[in-house]
Structure formats: C-alpha cells, structure tokens
mmCIF file of C-alpha atoms in Angstrom:
data_model
loop_
_atom_site.group_PDB
_atom_site.id
_atom_site.type_symbol
_atom_site.label_atom_id
_atom_site.label_comp_id
_atom_site.label_asym_id
_atom_site.label_seq_id
_atom_site.Cartn_x
_atom_site.Cartn_y
_atom_site.Cartn_z
ATOM 1 C CA MET S 1 -45.401 -142.010 -9.810
ATOM 2 C CA THR S 2 -43.426 -140.147 -7.169
ATOM 3 C CA GLN S 3 -42.571 -136.490 -7.625
ATOM 4 C CA LEU S 4 -39.503 -136.002 -9.784
ATOM 5 C CA GLU S 5 -36.499 -134.936 -7.719
ATOM 6 C CA ILE S 6 -32.796 -135.120 -8.524
ATOM 7 C CA ASP S 7 -29.676 -134.386 -6.481
ATOM 8 C CA GLU S 8 -27.184 -134.353 -9.362
ATOM 9 C CA ASN S 9 -27.129 -133.343 -13.006
ATOM 10 C CA CYS S 10 -28.654 -135.876 -15.374
ATOM 11 C CA THR S 11 -29.910 -136.389 -18.916
ATOM 12 C CA ARG S 12 -33.421 -136.874 -20.247
ATOM 13 C CA ARG S 13 -32.569 -140.492 -21.089
ATOM 14 C CA GLU S 14 -31.509 -141.131 -17.490
ATOM 15 C CA LEU S 15 -34.795 -139.686 -16.213
ATOM 16 C CA LEU S 16 -36.766 -141.849 -18.649
ATOM 17 C CA ASP S 17 -34.794 -144.898 -17.503
ATOM 18 C CA ARG S 18 -35.858 -144.098 -13.932
ATOM 19 C CA GLY S 19 -39.503 -144.356 -14.976
ATOM 20 C CA TYR S 20 -40.389 -140.696 -15.545
ATOM 21 C CA ASP S 21 -41.960 -139.558 -18.807
ATOM 22 C CA ASP S 22 -41.726 -136.227 -20.628
ATOM 23 C CA SER S 23 -44.889 -134.975 -18.931
ATOM 24 C CA ALA S 24 -43.331 -135.558 -15.514
ATOM 25 C CA ILE S 25 -40.193 -133.712 -16.628
ATOM 26 C CA TRP S 26 -42.222 -130.730 -17.846
ATOM 27 C CA ARG S 27 -44.259 -130.633 -14.639
ATOM 28 C CA ALA S 28 -41.054 -130.703 -12.568
ATOM 29 C CA LEU S 29 -39.662 -127.843 -14.648
ATOM 30 C CA GLY S 30 -42.871 -125.876 -14.148
ATOM 31 C CA ARG S 31 -42.768 -126.348 -10.383
ATOM 32 C CA GLY S 32 -39.089 -125.435 -10.206
ATOM 33 C CA ASP S 33 -38.149 -128.898 -8.922
ATOM 34 C CA ILE S 34 -35.446 -129.178 -11.601
ATOM 35 C CA ASP S 35 -33.656 -126.745 -13.905
ATOM 36 C CA ARG S 36 -32.890 -127.219 -17.591
ATOM 37 C CA ILE S 37 -29.230 -126.463 -18.327
ATOM 38 C CA GLY S 38 -29.131 -127.569 -21.959
ATOM 39 C CA PRO S 39 -30.957 -129.681 -24.548
ATOM 40 C CA GLY S 40 -31.946 -132.855 -22.720
ATOM 41 C CA LEU S 41 -29.856 -131.898 -19.673
ATOM 42 C CA TYR S 42 -31.239 -131.169 -16.206
ATOM 43 C CA ALA S 43 -29.855 -130.006 -12.854
ATOM 44 C CA PRO S 44 -31.137 -129.792 -9.273
ATOM 45 C CA PRO S 45 -33.185 -126.645 -8.630
ATOM 46 C CA HIS S 46 -31.311 -123.361 -8.473
ATOM 47 C CA ALA S 47 -27.978 -125.012 -9.198
ATOM 48 C CA THR S 48 -25.534 -122.271 -10.038
ATOM 49 C CA LEU S 49 -22.596 -122.599 -12.378
ATOM 50 C CA PRO S 50 -19.998 -119.853 -12.291
ATOM 51 C CA SER S 51 -19.298 -119.431 -15.978
ATOM 52 C CA ARG S 52 -20.003 -120.440 -19.540
ATOM 53 C CA GLU S 53 -16.982 -122.718 -19.348
ATOM 54 C CA ALA S 54 -18.212 -124.506 -16.222
ATOM 55 C CA LEU S 55 -21.648 -124.998 -17.765
ATOM 56 C CA TYR S 56 -20.066 -126.479 -20.880
ATOM 57 C CA VAL S 57 -17.991 -128.891 -18.791
ATOM 58 C CA GLU S 58 -21.180 -130.125 -17.121
ATOM 59 C CA ARG S 59 -22.876 -130.588 -20.489
ATOM 60 C CA VAL S 60 -19.871 -132.499 -21.812
ATOM 61 C CA LYS S 61 -19.853 -134.847 -18.817
ATOM 62 C CA LEU S 62 -23.562 -135.529 -19.153
ATOM 63 C CA TRP S 63 -23.346 -136.198 -22.872
ATOM 64 C CA ALA S 64 -20.351 -138.455 -22.300
ATOM 65 C CA ARG S 65 -22.669 -140.680 -20.280
ATOM 66 C CA LYS S 66 -25.162 -140.695 -23.154
ATOM 67 C CA LEU S 67 -22.483 -141.503 -25.740
ATOM 68 C CA ALA S 68 -20.782 -144.211 -23.667
ATOM 69 C CA PRO S 69 -21.477 -147.810 -24.764
ATOM 70 C CA PRO S 70 -23.315 -150.310 -22.567
ATOM 71 C CA PRO S 71 -21.209 -152.307 -20.093
ATOM 72 C CA LEU S 72 -18.901 -154.914 -21.654
ATOM 73 C CA ARG S 73 -19.169 -153.305 -25.095
ATOM 74 C CA PRO S 74 -15.997 -151.914 -26.714
ATOM 75 C CA VAL S 75 -15.422 -148.188 -26.317
ATOM 76 C CA ASP S 76 -15.206 -146.776 -29.835
ATOM 77 C CA ARG S 77 -15.513 -143.077 -29.018
ATOM 78 C CA ALA S 78 -13.607 -140.446 -27.077
ATOM 79 C CA LEU S 79 -14.293 -136.853 -26.192
ATOM 80 C CA ALA S 80 -12.234 -134.681 -28.511
ATOM 81 C CA ASP S 81 -11.484 -131.159 -29.651
ATOM 82 C CA VAL S 82 -13.073 -128.438 -27.488
ATOM 83 C CA SER S 83 -14.872 -131.027 -25.346
ATOM 84 C CA ALA S 84 -11.603 -132.756 -24.507
ATOM 85 C CA ALA S 85 -10.051 -129.390 -23.653
ATOM 86 C CA ALA S 86 -12.975 -128.641 -21.340
ATOM 87 C CA VAL S 87 -12.632 -131.749 -19.182
ATOM 88 C CA LEU S 88 -8.818 -131.503 -19.221
ATOM 89 C CA GLY S 89 -9.143 -128.081 -17.618
ATOM 90 C CA LEU S 90 -7.760 -126.144 -20.580
ATOM 91 C CA PRO S 91 -9.081 -122.647 -21.393
ATOM 92 C CA LEU S 92 -12.071 -122.305 -23.709
ATOM 93 C CA TRP S 93 -11.676 -118.588 -24.471
ATOM 94 C CA GLY S 94 -12.609 -117.887 -28.089
ATOM 95 C CA LEU S 95 -13.670 -121.479 -28.788
ATOM 96 C CA PRO S 96 -17.199 -122.643 -29.716
ATOM 97 C CA THR S 97 -19.094 -124.420 -26.961
ATOM 98 C CA GLN S 98 -22.397 -125.052 -28.719
ATOM 99 C CA ARG S 99 -21.726 -128.749 -29.352
ATOM 100 C CA VAL S 100 -20.150 -131.688 -27.594
ATOM 101 C CA VAL S 101 -17.412 -133.115 -29.834
ATOM 102 C CA ALA S 102 -16.338 -136.757 -29.892
ATOM 103 C CA SER S 103 -14.022 -138.847 -32.043
ATOM 104 C CA ASP S 104 -15.396 -142.086 -33.482
ATOM 105 C CA PHE S 105 -12.756 -144.720 -34.215
ATOM 106 C CA THR S 106 -14.854 -147.206 -36.217
ATOM 107 C CA ARG S 107 -17.237 -145.381 -38.561
ATOM 108 C CA PRO S 108 -16.479 -144.509 -42.206
ATOM 109 C CA PRO S 109 -14.674 -141.194 -42.742
ATOM 110 C CA GLY S 110 -16.745 -138.077 -42.290
ATOM 111 C CA THR S 111 -18.490 -135.937 -39.731
ATOM 112 C CA ARG S 112 -21.980 -136.368 -38.319
ATOM 113 C CA GLN S 113 -23.523 -133.672 -36.239
ATOM 114 C CA SER S 114 -26.765 -132.672 -34.620
ATOM 115 C CA ARG S 115 -27.697 -129.510 -32.814
ATOM 116 C CA VAL S 116 -25.771 -130.615 -29.734
ATOM 117 C CA VAL S 117 -23.271 -133.337 -30.745
ATOM 118 C CA ARG S 118 -20.593 -133.603 -33.444
ATOM 119 C CA LEU S 119 -18.996 -136.997 -34.161
ATOM 120 C CA VAL S 120 -15.768 -136.944 -36.182
ATOM 121 C CA THR S 121 -14.196 -140.115 -37.564
ATOM 122 C CA ASP S 122 -10.575 -140.461 -36.432
ATOM 123 C CA ARG S 123 -8.404 -143.074 -38.148
ATOM 124 C CA ARG S 124 -5.204 -142.201 -36.300
ATOM 125 C CA LEU S 125 -3.739 -144.595 -33.771
ATOM 126 C CA ARG S 126 -5.813 -144.113 -30.638
ATOM 127 C CA ASP S 127 -4.243 -141.922 -27.991
ATOM 128 C CA THR S 128 -6.619 -141.321 -25.110
ATOM 129 C CA VAL S 129 -6.563 -140.710 -21.375
ATOM 130 C CA THR S 130 -9.165 -141.133 -18.670
ATOM 131 C CA VAL S 131 -10.444 -138.249 -16.560
ATOM 132 C CA GLY S 132 -12.175 -138.834 -13.245
ATOM 133 C CA GLY S 133 -15.940 -138.385 -13.389
ATOM 134 C CA VAL S 134 -16.070 -138.602 -17.196
ATOM 135 C CA ALA S 135 -17.752 -141.658 -18.739
ATOM 136 C CA LEU S 136 -15.782 -141.611 -22.010
ATOM 137 C CA PRO S 137 -12.052 -141.575 -22.661
ATOM 138 C CA VAL S 138 -10.585 -138.237 -23.722
ATOM 139 C CA THR S 139 -8.122 -137.580 -26.519
ATOM 140 C CA ALA S 140 -4.660 -137.125 -25.031
ATOM 141 C CA PRO S 141 -3.622 -133.526 -24.296
ATOM 142 C CA ALA S 142 -1.152 -133.196 -27.179
ATOM 143 C CA ARG S 143 -3.691 -134.510 -29.695
ATOM 144 C CA THR S 144 -6.349 -132.229 -28.235
ATOM 145 C CA VAL S 145 -4.073 -129.197 -28.672
ATOM 146 C CA VAL S 146 -3.136 -130.097 -32.254
ATOM 147 C CA ASP S 147 -6.755 -130.796 -33.242
ATOM 148 C CA ILE S 148 -7.821 -127.415 -31.877
ATOM 149 C CA ALA S 149 -4.930 -125.775 -33.731
ATOM 150 C CA ARG S 150 -6.087 -127.470 -36.953
ATOM 151 C CA ARG S 151 -9.649 -126.241 -36.649
ATOM 152 C CA TYR S 152 -9.769 -122.889 -34.879
ATOM 153 C CA ALA S 153 -8.280 -119.410 -34.847
ATOM 154 C CA LYS S 154 -4.691 -118.670 -33.903
ATOM 155 C CA THR S 155 -5.057 -116.902 -30.556
ATOM 156 C CA PRO S 156 -7.507 -119.340 -28.875
ATOM 157 C CA ALA S 157 -5.452 -122.277 -30.164
ATOM 158 C CA VAL S 158 -2.197 -120.832 -28.849
ATOM 159 C CA ALA S 159 -3.838 -120.124 -25.482
ATOM 160 C CA VAL S 160 -4.876 -123.790 -25.219
ATOM 161 C CA GLY S 161 -1.379 -124.941 -26.134
ATOM 162 C CA ASP S 162 0.253 -122.514 -23.711
ATOM 163 C CA ALA S 163 -1.944 -123.826 -20.895
ATOM 164 C CA ALA S 164 -1.245 -127.478 -21.738
ATOM 165 C CA LEU S 165 2.497 -126.805 -21.688
ATOM 166 C CA PHE S 166 2.332 -124.655 -18.547
ATOM 167 C CA THR S 167 0.433 -127.339 -16.617
ATOM 168 C CA ARG S 168 2.723 -130.038 -18.050
ATOM 169 C CA LEU S 169 -0.131 -131.985 -19.548
ATOM 170 C CA CYS S 170 2.134 -132.399 -22.563
ATOM 171 C CA THR S 171 5.542 -131.359 -23.890
ATOM 172 C CA VAL S 172 6.690 -129.644 -27.067
ATOM 173 C CA ASP S 173 7.993 -133.014 -28.277
ATOM 174 C CA ASP S 174 4.528 -134.517 -27.716
ATOM 175 C CA LEU S 175 3.015 -131.771 -29.865
ATOM 176 C CA HIS S 176 5.491 -132.372 -32.678
ATOM 177 C CA ARG S 177 4.762 -136.104 -32.641
ATOM 178 C CA GLU S 178 1.065 -135.317 -33.013
ATOM 179 C CA LEU S 179 1.835 -132.898 -35.847
ATOM 180 C CA ASP S 180 3.609 -135.717 -37.668
ATOM 181 C CA LEU S 181 0.546 -137.944 -37.229
ATOM 182 C CA ALA S 182 -1.679 -135.149 -38.541
ATOM 183 C CA LYS S 183 0.202 -134.748 -41.839
ATOM 184 C CA GLY S 184 -2.273 -134.626 -44.711
ATOM 185 C CA MET S 185 -5.217 -133.827 -42.443
ATOM 186 C CA THR S 186 -7.218 -130.645 -42.853
ATOM 187 C CA GLY S 187 -5.496 -127.746 -41.120
ATOM 188 C CA ALA S 188 -2.222 -129.585 -40.462
ATOM 189 C CA GLY S 189 -0.143 -126.738 -41.898
ATOM 190 C CA ARG S 190 -1.720 -124.068 -39.754
ATOM 191 C CA ALA S 191 -1.456 -126.324 -36.713
ATOM 192 C CA ARG S 192 2.307 -126.541 -37.236
ATOM 193 C CA GLU S 193 2.492 -122.743 -37.435
ATOM 194 C CA PHE S 194 0.417 -122.294 -34.280
ATOM 195 C CA VAL S 195 2.363 -124.902 -32.307
ATOM 196 C CA GLY S 196 5.499 -122.942 -33.137
ATOM 197 C CA LEU S 197 3.980 -119.967 -31.300
ATOM 198 C CA MET S 198 3.045 -121.856 -28.127
ATOM 199 C CA ASP S 199 5.006 -121.138 -24.973
ATOM 200 C CA GLY S 200 4.580 -122.845 -21.609
ATOM 201 C CA ARG S 201 5.760 -119.767 -19.729
ATOM 202 C CA ALA S 202 2.409 -118.024 -20.249
ATOM 203 C CA GLU S 203 0.345 -118.250 -17.062
ATOM 204 C CA SER S 204 -3.042 -117.054 -18.345
ATOM 205 C CA VAL S 205 -5.104 -116.576 -21.479
ATOM 206 C CA LEU S 206 -4.569 -112.830 -21.105
ATOM 207 C CA GLU S 207 -0.802 -113.328 -21.268
ATOM 208 C CA SER S 208 -1.140 -115.628 -24.284
ATOM 209 C CA ARG S 209 -3.360 -113.193 -26.113
ATOM 210 C CA SER S 210 -1.094 -110.255 -25.220
ATOM 211 C CA ARG S 211 1.918 -112.060 -26.670
ATOM 212 C CA ILE S 212 0.119 -112.844 -29.920
ATOM 213 C CA GLU S 213 -1.132 -109.254 -30.217
ATOM 214 C CA MET S 214 2.410 -107.944 -29.746
ATOM 215 C CA ARG S 215 3.605 -110.260 -32.497
ATOM 216 C CA GLU S 216 0.790 -109.282 -34.858
ATOM 217 C CA LEU S 217 1.501 -105.593 -34.186
ATOM 218 C CA GLN S 218 5.226 -106.182 -34.830
ATOM 219 C CA LEU S 219 6.165 -104.761 -31.442
ATOM 220 C CA PRO S 220 9.572 -105.570 -29.928
ATOM 221 C CA THR S 221 9.677 -109.092 -28.551
ATOM 222 C CA PRO S 222 9.694 -109.212 -24.730
ATOM 223 C CA THR S 223 11.344 -111.680 -22.397
ATOM 224 C CA LEU S 224 8.691 -113.785 -20.637
ATOM 225 C CA GLN S 225 8.538 -114.383 -16.877
ATOM 226 C CA HIS S 226 11.781 -112.521 -16.220
ATOM 227 C CA GLU S 227 13.088 -112.615 -12.647
ATOM 228 C CA PHE S 228 14.789 -109.644 -10.996
ATOM 229 C CA LEU S 229 17.291 -110.739 -8.351
ATOM 230 C CA THR S 230 19.172 -108.989 -5.586
ATOM 231 C CA ALA S 231 22.959 -109.253 -5.328
ATOM 232 C CA ALA S 232 22.375 -112.091 -2.874
ATOM 233 C CA GLY S 233 20.259 -113.948 -5.411
ATOM 234 C CA THR S 234 16.889 -113.269 -3.792
ATOM 235 C CA CYS S 235 14.033 -112.809 -6.259
ATOM 236 C CA VAL S 236 12.555 -109.307 -6.025
ATOM 237 C CA ALA S 237 9.863 -109.965 -8.612
ATOM 238 C CA ARG S 238 8.976 -112.131 -11.578
ATOM 239 C CA VAL S 239 7.180 -110.205 -14.313
ATOM 240 C CA ASP S 240 4.980 -111.236 -17.230
ATOM 241 C CA PHE S 241 6.884 -109.290 -19.899
ATOM 242 C CA TYR S 242 10.214 -107.455 -19.880
ATOM 243 C CA TRP S 243 11.920 -105.352 -22.541
ATOM 244 C CA PRO S 244 15.499 -104.915 -21.258
ATOM 245 C CA GLU S 245 16.397 -102.433 -23.991
ATOM 246 C CA PHE S 246 13.700 -100.089 -22.659
ATOM 247 C CA ARG S 247 13.936 -101.010 -18.963
ATOM 248 C CA LEU S 248 10.200 -101.632 -19.295
ATOM 249 C CA VAL S 249 8.074 -104.185 -17.452
ATOM 250 C CA GLY S 250 4.660 -105.238 -18.781
ATOM 251 C CA GLU S 251 1.995 -106.856 -16.621
ATOM 252 C CA ALA S 252 -1.185 -108.442 -18.000
ATOM 253 C CA ASP S 253 -3.649 -108.164 -15.125
ATOM 254 C CA GLY S 254 -7.034 -109.880 -14.955
ATOM 255 C CA THR S 255 -9.846 -108.151 -13.065
ATOM 256 C CA VAL S 256 -10.090 -110.880 -10.398
ATOM 257 C CA LYS S 257 -6.467 -110.489 -9.348
ATOM 258 C CA TYR S 258 -6.916 -107.314 -7.319
ATOM 259 C CA GLN S 259 -10.316 -107.791 -5.692
ATOM 260 C CA ASP S 260 -8.622 -108.903 -2.464
ATOM 261 C CA PRO S 261 -7.218 -105.823 -0.625
ATOM 262 C CA SER S 262 -4.268 -107.836 0.698
ATOM 263 C CA VAL S 263 -3.372 -108.883 -2.851
ATOM 264 C CA LEU S 264 -3.628 -105.264 -3.966
ATOM 265 C CA ARG S 265 -1.301 -104.175 -1.154
ATOM 266 C CA ARG S 266 1.285 -106.837 -1.989
ATOM 267 C CA GLU S 267 1.161 -105.880 -5.647
ATOM 268 C CA LYS S 268 1.758 -102.217 -4.806
ATOM 269 C CA GLU S 269 4.784 -103.165 -2.712
ATOM 270 C CA ARG S 270 6.055 -105.315 -5.570
ATOM 271 C CA THR S 271 5.635 -102.453 -8.038
ATOM 272 C CA ASP S 272 7.479 -100.109 -5.681
ATOM 273 C CA ARG S 273 10.415 -102.521 -5.623
ATOM 274 C CA LEU S 274 10.485 -102.537 -9.432
ATOM 275 C CA HIS S 275 10.507 -98.735 -9.485
ATOM 276 C CA GLU S 276 13.424 -98.755 -7.039
ATOM 277 C CA LEU S 277 15.352 -100.793 -9.607
ATOM 278 C CA GLY S 278 14.842 -98.001 -12.134
ATOM 279 C CA LEU S 279 12.196 -99.887 -14.094
ATOM 280 C CA ARG S 280 9.028 -98.525 -15.618
ATOM 281 C CA VAL S 281 5.867 -100.607 -15.300
ATOM 282 C CA VAL S 282 2.924 -100.682 -17.684
ATOM 283 C CA ARG S 283 -0.221 -102.709 -16.987
ATOM 284 C CA TRP S 284 -3.201 -103.697 -19.073
ATOM 285 C CA GLY S 285 -6.298 -105.862 -18.827
ATOM 286 C CA TRP S 286 -8.905 -107.302 -21.163
ATOM 287 C CA ALA S 287 -10.562 -103.979 -21.990
ATOM 288 C CA THR S 288 -7.272 -102.381 -23.012
ATOM 289 C CA LEU S 289 -6.268 -105.352 -25.117
ATOM 290 C CA ASN S 290 -9.585 -105.232 -26.958
ATOM 291 C CA ASP S 291 -8.588 -101.807 -28.356
ATOM 292 C CA ARG S 292 -5.664 -102.964 -30.443
ATOM 293 C CA GLU S 293 -4.610 -99.524 -31.693
ATOM 294 C CA ALA S 294 -4.653 -97.962 -28.223
ATOM 295 C CA PHE S 295 -2.743 -100.948 -26.835
ATOM 296 C CA ALA S 296 -0.022 -100.560 -29.452
ATOM 297 C CA GLN S 297 0.237 -96.794 -29.091
ATOM 298 C CA ARG S 298 0.527 -96.959 -25.325
ATOM 299 C CA LEU S 299 3.248 -99.598 -25.359
ATOM 300 C CA LEU S 300 5.185 -97.717 -28.039
ATOM 301 C CA ALA S 301 4.887 -94.485 -26.063
ATOM 302 C CA MET S 302 6.368 -96.188 -23.010
ATOM 303 C CA MET S 303 9.148 -97.748 -25.059
ATOM 304 C CA ASN S 304 10.088 -94.450 -26.686
ATOM 305 C CA ALA S 305 9.831 -92.267 -23.577
ATOM 306 C CA PRO S 306 13.041 -91.134 -21.814
ATOM 307 C CA SER S 307 13.691 -93.420 -18.865
ATOM 308 C CA THR S 308 13.583 -90.460 -16.440
ATOM 309 C CA SER S 309 10.106 -89.421 -17.563
ATOM 310 C CA PHE S 310 8.185 -92.298 -15.993
ATOM 311 C CA THR S 311 8.145 -94.167 -12.750
ATOM 312 C CA GLY S 312 5.259 -96.336 -13.853
ATOM 313 C CA THR S 313 1.866 -96.239 -15.480
ATOM 314 C CA HIS S 314 -1.353 -98.186 -15.477
ATOM 315 C CA LEU S 315 -3.521 -99.000 -18.458
ATOM 316 C CA ALA S 316 -7.112 -99.008 -17.243
ATOM 317 C CA GLY S 317 -9.059 -102.192 -17.886
#
C-alpha cells in the first residue's frame, strides 16, 4: 500500500474507502504525514485553522459528508442548530461546539446523540437551504436562529439573530413565522422573548453583548448606529451607541480593529471630529465588558458627569 497522503480534510471512513486501514492512519499520524483535527477527522500536515469557530466549521463539513445519504437516495437530514449557524457564517460566541447537530425528518420523535453527533427529529415542514461545499442541506436562517433561541442562553442567541438580520439572511417577519411554527415546542416561549431583543443594526457580537448587558443593568437605552451630519448633510461619523440626553457616544471596540496603524490614525481623526461637536466618547472592549460592575459604573459616571468635564475617555480592554 502506498504511503498515506492527503491534500484536503477528510474523514476516517473516506480513508478506509480509499483502501487504507487504521494501522496506516496511525502510522501516518506518527510520521506527521496527516494531522488529527477531531474524532475521525484528519487534515493535511501542519494545516492551520485560525480559530475554534473555523475548526468547528471544518468538522461540520466533514461530518456532513458522513451523514449524507448515498447517491439517488432521499435526503432526510439537514445540518441544524449550532452546526447550521456555523456554515451560514453566523457567530458561535457562547455556543457549544462539541457536537455536530443535524435534524432528521423521518425518525420517531426524540434525540439521539453520540460523543460527536446529535440527531434531533424535526416534524415541522422542511425549510432548508444549500450552502456551497456542504454535503447536506442546512436549516434555513430564520429556523436556525429560532432553534438556537429555543435551546441556548439569551446573549449568544441574540448575537446570532442580530448577525442574521444584519447580513440579511432573514427578516424579522421570517423569524416571527418560525416562532409560529415552533409553538408548543420546548423553549418556544423564551425564543419569542429573545427574538424580540434582536436588532439588525448590531455589527458585531461585542455590540450585541453590550446592548444586552446595558438592558440587564437597566442603563438608559441608547440609539444604535446614530449618524452625525454636517449642515450640508455629510456624515461626520456613525457611532455604535449614542445617548442624546447625555451627549455621550459609546464605541464597542474589538482588539483586532486597531492593529493597523492607518486604522488607528483614522479612528483618532474620527474621535477628534466627535469632540469638536461637543460630544464625549467612551470606549470598551471584551475585557471591560467581562467586569459587569465596572462597566456599569464607568458608563454611569460618564452619563452623570457635567458635559464640560470630559472631552473623551477610553475604557481599557
């Protein structure tokens, strides 16, 4: 048998179908000819994946090939839940990525799961889409959002819904139609509550989480994505959060945003323009948001400070 070499990710079953046995797979792993990226999943040597999310997407695609029926057989399954979100490009922050999740449209009600796969019977009218490079259909975006809202915590669910609305994968009306179809299903009530909190103006998970934290902390409600215009109608800046009653701008900044010096320079110029309009600017990142009490105290301090006392501030992290 020839030495085991691969140039794309594949499953154990695919390697066995090519004529290799488990001993050949183990020898290839020992020599570094292939890398193991999950249970029964292998990649070319030294393949690098940038994040947990990207690794999960690869695992989902590989398992979709394993779960797909033979040619000419009916397709009775679809990627669902977190797995559907992954291949649709929706954020996975705060969601479990241990298992690949699929809906089964023909089996008796219930859930079957192994260490790596969870199959959930779905008796609703099928609503699926196809995604390039994925061997199984995928539950439609609105159904994916509602299913995640039924099963998981508020903030991750809202972040998924925000992203689906922002990218126009679905509309609010689509979500409400799915909520109607989910009546009587486990978690339908909470899903309706969470959908009511979703907002397509959020441009990142950090913005979504910030908005939910503000609500939970009972802070004044900001205007989202507010634009400041000149007398001629030219946009000076569009900001993440704005409290007009305090003349306060809030910016949720991820760490990647300012690694490019040119981006940093443009952001400084933008902030200067906001200061020239008599606005105060407060920024925060993930680390700040993780300290809920400090986040609340800092925002309240800025809201309650005399407008002449600040020209701007930065929350580290």
